[in-house]
Short mmCIF file of N, CA and C in Angstrom, two decimals:
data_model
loop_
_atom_site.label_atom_id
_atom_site.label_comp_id
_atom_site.label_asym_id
_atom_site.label_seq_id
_atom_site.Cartn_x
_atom_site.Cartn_y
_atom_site.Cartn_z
N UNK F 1 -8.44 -52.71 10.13
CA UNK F 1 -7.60 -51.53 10.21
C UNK F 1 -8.07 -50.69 11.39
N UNK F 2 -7.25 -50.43 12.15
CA UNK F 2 -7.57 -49.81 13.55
C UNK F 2 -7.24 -47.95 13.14
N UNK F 3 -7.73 -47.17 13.58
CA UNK F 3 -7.17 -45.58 13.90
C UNK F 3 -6.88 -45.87 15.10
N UNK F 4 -5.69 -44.98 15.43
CA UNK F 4 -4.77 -44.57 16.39
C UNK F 4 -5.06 -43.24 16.37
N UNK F 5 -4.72 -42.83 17.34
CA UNK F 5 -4.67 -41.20 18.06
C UNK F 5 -3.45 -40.83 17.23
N UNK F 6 -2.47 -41.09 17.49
CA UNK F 6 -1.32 -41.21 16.09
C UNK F 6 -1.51 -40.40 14.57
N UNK F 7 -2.61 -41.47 14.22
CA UNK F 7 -2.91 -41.63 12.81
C UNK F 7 -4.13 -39.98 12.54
N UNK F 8 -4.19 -40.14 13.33
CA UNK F 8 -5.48 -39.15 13.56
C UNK F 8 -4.69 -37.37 13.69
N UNK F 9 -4.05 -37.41 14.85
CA UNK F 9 -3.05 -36.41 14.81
C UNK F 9 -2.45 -36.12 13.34
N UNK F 10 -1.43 -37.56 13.04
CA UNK F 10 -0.90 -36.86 12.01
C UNK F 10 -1.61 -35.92 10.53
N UNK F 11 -3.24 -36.75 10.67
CA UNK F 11 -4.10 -36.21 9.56
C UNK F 11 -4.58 -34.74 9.68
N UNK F 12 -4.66 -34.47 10.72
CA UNK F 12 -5.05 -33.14 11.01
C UNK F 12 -3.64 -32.09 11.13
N UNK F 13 -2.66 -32.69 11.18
CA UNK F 13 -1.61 -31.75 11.63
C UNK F 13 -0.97 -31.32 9.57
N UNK F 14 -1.34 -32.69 9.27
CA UNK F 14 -1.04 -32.63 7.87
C UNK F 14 -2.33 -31.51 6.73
N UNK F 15 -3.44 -31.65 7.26
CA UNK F 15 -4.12 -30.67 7.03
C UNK F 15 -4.13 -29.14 7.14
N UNK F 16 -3.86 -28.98 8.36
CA UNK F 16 -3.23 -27.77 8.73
C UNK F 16 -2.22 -27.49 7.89
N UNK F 17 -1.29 -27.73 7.94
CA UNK F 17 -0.40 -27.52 6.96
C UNK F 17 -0.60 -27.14 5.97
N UNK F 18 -1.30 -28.21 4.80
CA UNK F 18 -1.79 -28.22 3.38
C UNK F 18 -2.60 -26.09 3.44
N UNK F 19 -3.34 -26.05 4.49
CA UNK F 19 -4.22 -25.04 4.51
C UNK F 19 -3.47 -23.37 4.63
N UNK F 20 -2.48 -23.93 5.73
CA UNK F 20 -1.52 -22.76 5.81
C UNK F 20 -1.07 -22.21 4.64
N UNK F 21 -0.27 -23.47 3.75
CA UNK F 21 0.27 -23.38 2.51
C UNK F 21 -0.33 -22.95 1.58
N UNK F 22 -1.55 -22.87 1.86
CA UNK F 22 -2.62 -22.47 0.61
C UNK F 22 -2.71 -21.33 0.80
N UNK F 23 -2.82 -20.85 1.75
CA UNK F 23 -3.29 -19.38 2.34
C UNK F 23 -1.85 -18.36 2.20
N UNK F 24 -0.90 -18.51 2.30
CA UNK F 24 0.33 -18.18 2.22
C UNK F 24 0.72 -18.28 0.50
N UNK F 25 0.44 -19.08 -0.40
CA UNK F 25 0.34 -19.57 -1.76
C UNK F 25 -0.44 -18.18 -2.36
N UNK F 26 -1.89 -17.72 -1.92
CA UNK F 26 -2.88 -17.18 -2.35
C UNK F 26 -2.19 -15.92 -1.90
N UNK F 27 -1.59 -15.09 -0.47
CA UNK F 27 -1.09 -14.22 -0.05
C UNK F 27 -0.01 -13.78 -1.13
N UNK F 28 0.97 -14.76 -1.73
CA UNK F 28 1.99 -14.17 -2.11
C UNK F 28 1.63 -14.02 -3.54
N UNK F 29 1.01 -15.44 -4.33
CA UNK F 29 1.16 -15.22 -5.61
C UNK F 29 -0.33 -14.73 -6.34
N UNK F 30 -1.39 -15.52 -5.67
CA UNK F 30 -2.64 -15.37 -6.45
C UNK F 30 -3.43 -14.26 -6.48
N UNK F 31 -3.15 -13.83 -5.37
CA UNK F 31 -4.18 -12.55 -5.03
C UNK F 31 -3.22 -11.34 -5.79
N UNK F 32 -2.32 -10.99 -5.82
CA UNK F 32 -1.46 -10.25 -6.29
C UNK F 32 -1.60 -10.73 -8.22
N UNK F 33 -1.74 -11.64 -8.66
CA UNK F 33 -1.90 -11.88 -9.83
C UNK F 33 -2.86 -11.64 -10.15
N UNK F 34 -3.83 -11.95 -9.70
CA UNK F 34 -5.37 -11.37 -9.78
C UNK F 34 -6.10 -10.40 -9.99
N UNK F 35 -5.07 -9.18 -8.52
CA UNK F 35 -5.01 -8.20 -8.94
C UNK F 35 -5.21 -7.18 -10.08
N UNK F 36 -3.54 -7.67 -10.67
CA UNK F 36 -2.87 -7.60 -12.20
C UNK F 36 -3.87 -7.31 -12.94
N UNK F 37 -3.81 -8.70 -13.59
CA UNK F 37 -5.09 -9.12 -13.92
C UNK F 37 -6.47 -7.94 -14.36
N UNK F 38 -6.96 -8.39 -13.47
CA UNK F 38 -7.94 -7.02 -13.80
C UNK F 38 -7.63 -5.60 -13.69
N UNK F 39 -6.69 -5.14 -12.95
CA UNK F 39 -6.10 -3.69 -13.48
C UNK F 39 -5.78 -3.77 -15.07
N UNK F 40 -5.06 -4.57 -15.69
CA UNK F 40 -4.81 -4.80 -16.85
C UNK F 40 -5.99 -4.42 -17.76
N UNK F 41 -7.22 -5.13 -17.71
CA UNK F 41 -8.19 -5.15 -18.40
C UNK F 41 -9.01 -3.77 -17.81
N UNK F 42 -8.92 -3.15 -17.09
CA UNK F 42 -8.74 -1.62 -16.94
C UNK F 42 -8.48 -0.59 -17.67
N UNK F 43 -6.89 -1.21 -18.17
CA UNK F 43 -6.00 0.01 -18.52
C UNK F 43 -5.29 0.13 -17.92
N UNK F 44 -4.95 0.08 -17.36
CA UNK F 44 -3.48 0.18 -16.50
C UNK F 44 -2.68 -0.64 -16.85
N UNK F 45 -1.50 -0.15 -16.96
CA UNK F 45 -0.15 -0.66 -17.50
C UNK F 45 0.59 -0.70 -16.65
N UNK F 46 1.95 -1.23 -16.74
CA UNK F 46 2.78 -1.56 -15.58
C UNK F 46 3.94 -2.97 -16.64
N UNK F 47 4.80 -2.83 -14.97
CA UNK F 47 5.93 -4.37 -14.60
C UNK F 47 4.89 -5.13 -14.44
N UNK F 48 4.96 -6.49 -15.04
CA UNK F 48 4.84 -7.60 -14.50
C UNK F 48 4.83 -7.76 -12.87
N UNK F 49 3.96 -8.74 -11.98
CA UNK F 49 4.65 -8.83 -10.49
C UNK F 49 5.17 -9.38 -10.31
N UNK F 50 6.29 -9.43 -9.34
CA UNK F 50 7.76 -10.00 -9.01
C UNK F 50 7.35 -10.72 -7.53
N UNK F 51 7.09 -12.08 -7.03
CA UNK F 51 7.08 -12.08 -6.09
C UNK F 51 8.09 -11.37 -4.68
N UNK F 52 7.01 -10.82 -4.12
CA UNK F 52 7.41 -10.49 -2.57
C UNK F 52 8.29 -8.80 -3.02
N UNK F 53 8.76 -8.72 -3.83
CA UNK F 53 9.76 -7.71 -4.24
C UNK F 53 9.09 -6.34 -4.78
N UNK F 54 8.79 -7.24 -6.10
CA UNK F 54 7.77 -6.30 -7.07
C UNK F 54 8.30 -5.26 -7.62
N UNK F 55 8.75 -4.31 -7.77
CA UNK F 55 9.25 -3.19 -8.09
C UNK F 55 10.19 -2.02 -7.04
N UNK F 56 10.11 -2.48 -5.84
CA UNK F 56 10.85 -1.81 -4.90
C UNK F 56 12.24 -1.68 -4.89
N UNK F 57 12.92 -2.72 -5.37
CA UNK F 57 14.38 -2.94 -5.85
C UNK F 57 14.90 -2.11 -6.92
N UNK F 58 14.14 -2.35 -8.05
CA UNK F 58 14.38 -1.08 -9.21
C UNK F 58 14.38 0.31 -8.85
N UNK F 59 13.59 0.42 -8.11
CA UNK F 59 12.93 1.69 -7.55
C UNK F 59 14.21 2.64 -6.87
N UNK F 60 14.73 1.29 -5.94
CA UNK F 60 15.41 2.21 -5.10
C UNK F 60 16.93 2.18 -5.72
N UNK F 61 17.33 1.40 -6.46
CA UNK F 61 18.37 1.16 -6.92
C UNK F 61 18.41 2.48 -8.11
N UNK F 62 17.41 3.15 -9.05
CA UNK F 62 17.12 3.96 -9.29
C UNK F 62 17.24 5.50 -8.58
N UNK F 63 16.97 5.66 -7.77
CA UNK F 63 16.95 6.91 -6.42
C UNK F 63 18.25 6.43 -6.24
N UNK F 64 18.98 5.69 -6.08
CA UNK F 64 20.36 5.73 -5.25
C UNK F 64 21.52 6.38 -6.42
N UNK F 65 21.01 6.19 -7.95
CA UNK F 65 21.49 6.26 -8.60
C UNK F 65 21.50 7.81 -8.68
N UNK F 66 19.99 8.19 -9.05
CA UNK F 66 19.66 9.78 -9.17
C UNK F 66 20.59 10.42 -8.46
N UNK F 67 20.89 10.06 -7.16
CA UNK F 67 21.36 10.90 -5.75
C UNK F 67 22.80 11.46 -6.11
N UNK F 68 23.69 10.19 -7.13
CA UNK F 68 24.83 10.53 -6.87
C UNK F 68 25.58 11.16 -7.89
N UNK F 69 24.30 11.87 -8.67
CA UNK F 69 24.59 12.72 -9.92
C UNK F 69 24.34 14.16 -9.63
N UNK F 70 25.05 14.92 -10.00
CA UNK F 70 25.24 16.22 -9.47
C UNK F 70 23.60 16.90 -10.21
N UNK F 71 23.15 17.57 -9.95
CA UNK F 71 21.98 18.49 -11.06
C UNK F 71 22.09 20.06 -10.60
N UNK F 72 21.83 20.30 -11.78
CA UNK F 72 22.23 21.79 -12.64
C UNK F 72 20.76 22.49 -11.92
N UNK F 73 21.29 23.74 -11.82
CA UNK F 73 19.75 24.85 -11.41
C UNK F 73 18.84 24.99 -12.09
N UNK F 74 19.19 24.71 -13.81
CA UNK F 74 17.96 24.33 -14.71
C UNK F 74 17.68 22.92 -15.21
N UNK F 75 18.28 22.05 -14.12
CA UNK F 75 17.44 20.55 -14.61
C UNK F 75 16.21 20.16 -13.98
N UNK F 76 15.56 19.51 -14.63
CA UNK F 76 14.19 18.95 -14.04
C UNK F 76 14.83 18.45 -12.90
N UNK F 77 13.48 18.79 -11.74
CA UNK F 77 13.71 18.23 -10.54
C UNK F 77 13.09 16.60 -10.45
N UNK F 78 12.23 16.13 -11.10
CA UNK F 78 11.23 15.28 -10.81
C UNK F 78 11.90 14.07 -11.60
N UNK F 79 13.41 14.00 -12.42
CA UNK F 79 13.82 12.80 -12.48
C UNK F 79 14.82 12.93 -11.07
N UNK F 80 14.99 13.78 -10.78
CA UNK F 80 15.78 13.56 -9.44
C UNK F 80 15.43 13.03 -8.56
N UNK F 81 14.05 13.69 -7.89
CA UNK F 81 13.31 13.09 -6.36
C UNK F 81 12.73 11.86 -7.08
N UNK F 82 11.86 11.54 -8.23
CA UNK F 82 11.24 10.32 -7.89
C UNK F 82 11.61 10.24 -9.08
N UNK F 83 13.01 9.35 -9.67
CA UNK F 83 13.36 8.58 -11.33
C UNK F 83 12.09 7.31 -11.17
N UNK F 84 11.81 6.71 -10.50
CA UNK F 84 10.87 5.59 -10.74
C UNK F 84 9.82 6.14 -11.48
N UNK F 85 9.40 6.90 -10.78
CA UNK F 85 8.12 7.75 -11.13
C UNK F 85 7.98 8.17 -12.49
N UNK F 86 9.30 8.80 -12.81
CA UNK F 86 9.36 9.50 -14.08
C UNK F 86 9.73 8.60 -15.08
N UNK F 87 10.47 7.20 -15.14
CA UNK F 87 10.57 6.37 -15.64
C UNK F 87 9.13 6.04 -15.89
N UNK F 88 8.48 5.39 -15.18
CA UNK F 88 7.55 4.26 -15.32
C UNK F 88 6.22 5.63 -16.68
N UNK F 89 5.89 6.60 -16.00
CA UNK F 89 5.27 7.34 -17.27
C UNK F 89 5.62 7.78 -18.22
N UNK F 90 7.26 7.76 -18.18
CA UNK F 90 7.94 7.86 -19.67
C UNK F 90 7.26 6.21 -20.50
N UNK F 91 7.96 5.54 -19.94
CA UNK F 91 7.18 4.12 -20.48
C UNK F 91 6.27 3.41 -20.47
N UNK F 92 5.26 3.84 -19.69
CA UNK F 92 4.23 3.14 -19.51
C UNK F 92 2.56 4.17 -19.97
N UNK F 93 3.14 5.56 -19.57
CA UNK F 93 2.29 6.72 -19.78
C UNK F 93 1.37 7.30 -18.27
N UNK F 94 0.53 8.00 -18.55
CA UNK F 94 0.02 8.43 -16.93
C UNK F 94 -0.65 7.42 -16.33
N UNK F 95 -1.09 6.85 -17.02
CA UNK F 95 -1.93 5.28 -15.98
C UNK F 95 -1.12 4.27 -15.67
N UNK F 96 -0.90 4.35 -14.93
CA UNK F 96 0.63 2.88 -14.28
C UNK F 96 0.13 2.15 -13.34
N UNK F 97 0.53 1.26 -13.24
CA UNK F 97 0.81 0.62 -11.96
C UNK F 97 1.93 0.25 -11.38
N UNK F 98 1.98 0.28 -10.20
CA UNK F 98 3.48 0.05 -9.82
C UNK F 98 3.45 -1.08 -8.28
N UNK F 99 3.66 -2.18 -8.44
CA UNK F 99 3.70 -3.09 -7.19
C UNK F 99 4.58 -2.97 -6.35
N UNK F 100 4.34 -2.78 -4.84
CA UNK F 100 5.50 -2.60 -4.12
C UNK F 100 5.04 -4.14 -3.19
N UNK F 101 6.16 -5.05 -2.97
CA UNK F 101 5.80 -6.03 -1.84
C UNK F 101 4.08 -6.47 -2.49
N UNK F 102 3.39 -6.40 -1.47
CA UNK F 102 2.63 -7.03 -1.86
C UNK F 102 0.94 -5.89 -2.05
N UNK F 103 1.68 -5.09 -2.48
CA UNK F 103 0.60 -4.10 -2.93
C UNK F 103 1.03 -2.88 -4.15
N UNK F 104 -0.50 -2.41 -4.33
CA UNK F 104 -0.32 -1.85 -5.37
C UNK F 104 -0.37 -0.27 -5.47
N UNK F 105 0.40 0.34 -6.40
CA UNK F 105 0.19 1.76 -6.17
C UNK F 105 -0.26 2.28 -7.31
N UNK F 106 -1.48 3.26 -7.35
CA UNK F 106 -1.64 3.60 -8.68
C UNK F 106 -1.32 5.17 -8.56
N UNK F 107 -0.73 5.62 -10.42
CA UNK F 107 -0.17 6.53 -10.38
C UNK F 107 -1.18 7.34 -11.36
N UNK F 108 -1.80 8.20 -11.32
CA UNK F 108 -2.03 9.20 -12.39
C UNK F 108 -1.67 10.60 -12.41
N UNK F 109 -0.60 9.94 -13.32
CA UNK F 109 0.42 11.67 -13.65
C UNK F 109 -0.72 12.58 -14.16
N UNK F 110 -0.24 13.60 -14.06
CA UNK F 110 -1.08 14.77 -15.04
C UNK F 110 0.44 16.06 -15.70
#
């Protein structure tokens, strides 16, 4: 069995690859789960993570919603400017977490 320059290329180009994929694998899902993970065993509560997304979609789909409701001179302001906000410690309480993309935000209401 002979190696070729060929054979050799393709092993290393195929490696590369495998490595990229790993690193990109660990970027999107593991390290972000991991995360979780031990915030969890913290205390901190939260969404589940959503790859790449995470909570930014709710978020804003939320605010777009707030916007197009009229509010009264004696309504709370703070479901207006940030409903995510006020959502997530209605349900979750003052220790949250909240994933945006590929990071995390921690919230402690008071």
């Amino acid at each position: 069995m002979t190696v070729t320059i060929t054979s050799v290329l393709a092993s290393i180009v195929c490696v590369a690859v495998l490595r990229w994929a790993w690193g990109v694998l660990n970027w999107v899902w593991f390290r972000p789960k991991r995360v979780e993970r031990c915030l969890r065993q913290q205390g901190f509560a939260g969404k589940p993570y959503r790859v790449l997304v995470g909570d930014w979609k709710e978020s804003s789909d939320m605010l777009q919603e707030a916007r197009t409701k009229p509010i009264g001179l004696s309504d709370a302001i703070l479901p207006r400017v940030m409903p995510f906000l006020h959502q997530m410690v209605k349900d979750y309480g003052i220790q949250h977490v909240t994933l945006y993309f590929l990071s995390c935000r921690f919230s402690l209401a008071t």
